[in-house]
Amino acid sequence: MKKLRKGDPVMVIAGKFKWKTSTIESIDGDFVVVKDINVAKKAVKWQWFVKKTLPIHISNVMYYVESEKKPSKIKIEITKDGKKIRKTKVWNKEIK
């Protein structure tokens, strides 16, 4: 079970866009594409310039708890039913 998923709110914790918050658009291996973060202009023939969101490494983002306005690590717990659930380590809140 992956700790970060598509649609999760994240905060960038390293690099040029440090402390910016957004949501994950896609995950590809160790790289994530975060909405409106790391946008570059690419020259495309017959279309002039196109804005493209480039991926950043998964180690440079952290799950963002919107109610607390702070980032947190994620832990995976197994319930008595045998199901795996994601929880924040600091506030022990369940992530849906």
Tab-separated table of C-alpha atoms in Angstrom:
chain	number	residue	atom	x	y	z
A	1	MET	CA	0.000	0.000	0.000
A	2	LYS	CA	1.418	3.331	-1.062
A	3	LYS	CA	1.380	6.098	1.527
A	4	LEU	CA	0.601	8.920	-0.913
A	5	ARG	CA	-2.220	8.649	-3.437
A	6	LYS	CA	-3.698	10.653	-6.288
A	7	GLY	CA	-5.788	13.542	-4.926
A	8	ASP	CA	-3.977	13.798	-1.571
A	9	PRO	CA	-3.109	17.304	-0.344
A	10	VAL	CA	0.664	17.701	-0.107
A	11	MET	CA	3.225	20.335	0.841
A	12	VAL	CA	6.539	20.644	-0.987
A	13	ILE	CA	9.294	20.476	1.655
A	14	ALA	CA	12.411	20.945	-0.497
A	15	GLY	CA	13.543	22.759	-3.603
A	16	LYS	CA	12.410	25.808	-5.517
A	17	PHE	CA	8.743	25.514	-4.473
A	18	LYS	CA	9.334	24.914	-0.746
A	19	TRP	CA	6.261	25.435	1.523
A	20	LYS	CA	3.772	25.480	-1.393
A	21	THR	CA	0.658	23.326	-0.979
A	22	SER	CA	-1.422	21.590	-3.635
A	23	THR	CA	-2.836	18.179	-4.583
A	24	ILE	CA	-1.292	15.201	-6.363
A	25	GLU	CA	-2.382	14.788	-10.000
A	26	SER	CA	-0.498	11.564	-10.734
A	27	ILE	CA	2.159	9.221	-9.360
A	28	ASP	CA	4.741	7.450	-11.527
A	29	GLY	CA	7.185	5.344	-9.533
A	30	ASP	CA	9.202	7.671	-7.300
A	31	PHE	CA	7.908	10.831	-8.959
A	32	VAL	CA	4.680	12.771	-8.401
A	33	VAL	CA	3.025	15.478	-10.476
A	34	VAL	CA	1.645	18.163	-8.163
A	35	LYS	CA	-1.027	20.537	-9.499
A	36	ASP	CA	0.353	24.018	-10.407
A	37	ILE	CA	3.813	23.226	-8.975
A	38	ASN	CA	6.956	23.006	-11.151
A	39	VAL	CA	5.259	24.349	-14.297
A	40	ALA	CA	7.532	24.903	-17.304
A	41	LYS	CA	6.968	26.393	-20.747
A	42	LYS	CA	7.662	24.000	-23.600
A	43	ALA	CA	7.994	25.122	-27.196
A	44	VAL	CA	5.724	23.034	-29.425
A	45	LYS	CA	5.616	23.379	-33.187
A	46	TRP	CA	2.403	25.034	-34.438
A	47	GLN	CA	1.180	25.625	-30.877
A	48	TRP	CA	3.782	28.190	-29.701
A	49	PHE	CA	4.413	27.651	-25.990
A	50	VAL	CA	2.570	25.082	-23.894
A	51	LYS	CA	2.639	25.019	-20.087
A	52	LYS	CA	3.598	21.589	-18.777
A	53	THR	CA	3.676	20.422	-15.159
A	54	LEU	CA	6.900	18.529	-14.506
A	55	PRO	CA	7.206	15.771	-11.884
A	56	ILE	CA	9.113	16.146	-8.619
A	57	HIS	CA	10.595	13.394	-6.462
A	58	ILE	CA	8.281	11.863	-3.886
A	59	SER	CA	10.804	12.528	-1.091
A	60	ASN	CA	10.327	16.272	-1.624
A	61	VAL	CA	6.614	16.242	-0.737
A	62	MET	CA	4.799	15.513	2.511
A	63	TYR	CA	1.117	14.874	3.303
A	64	TYR	CA	-0.604	18.147	4.340
A	65	VAL	CA	-3.239	18.103	7.098
A	66	GLU	CA	-5.595	20.932	6.138
A	67	SER	CA	-7.345	21.116	9.524
A	68	GLU	CA	-4.012	21.605	11.354
A	69	LYS	CA	-2.340	23.646	8.571
A	70	LYS	CA	0.834	21.545	8.938
A	71	PRO	CA	2.484	18.611	7.133
A	72	SER	CA	2.678	15.161	8.709
A	73	LYS	CA	4.145	11.747	8.022
A	74	ILE	CA	1.785	8.876	7.239
A	75	LYS	CA	1.630	5.495	8.970
A	76	ILE	CA	-0.277	2.393	7.912
A	77	GLU	CA	-2.225	0.517	10.585
A	78	ILE	CA	-4.013	-2.800	10.343
A	79	THR	CA	-7.462	-2.880	11.952
A	80	LYS	CA	-8.954	-5.854	13.792
A	81	ASP	CA	-10.825	-6.703	10.582
A	82	GLY	CA	-7.496	-7.037	8.752
A	83	LYS	CA	-7.964	-3.879	6.670
A	84	LYS	CA	-5.129	-1.422	6.153
A	85	ILE	CA	-5.847	2.247	6.901
A	86	ARG	CA	-3.689	5.331	6.577
A	87	LYS	CA	-3.250	7.667	9.573
A	88	THR	CA	-1.210	10.777	10.276
A	89	LYS	CA	1.641	10.125	12.691
A	90	VAL	CA	1.399	13.399	14.632
A	91	TRP	CA	-2.385	13.730	15.166
A	92	ASN	CA	-3.350	10.057	14.624
A	93	LYS	CA	-6.214	11.082	12.293
A	94	GLU	CA	-7.512	8.638	9.699
A	95	ILE	CA	-6.968	9.592	6.062
A	96	LYS	CA	-9.748	8.755	3.649
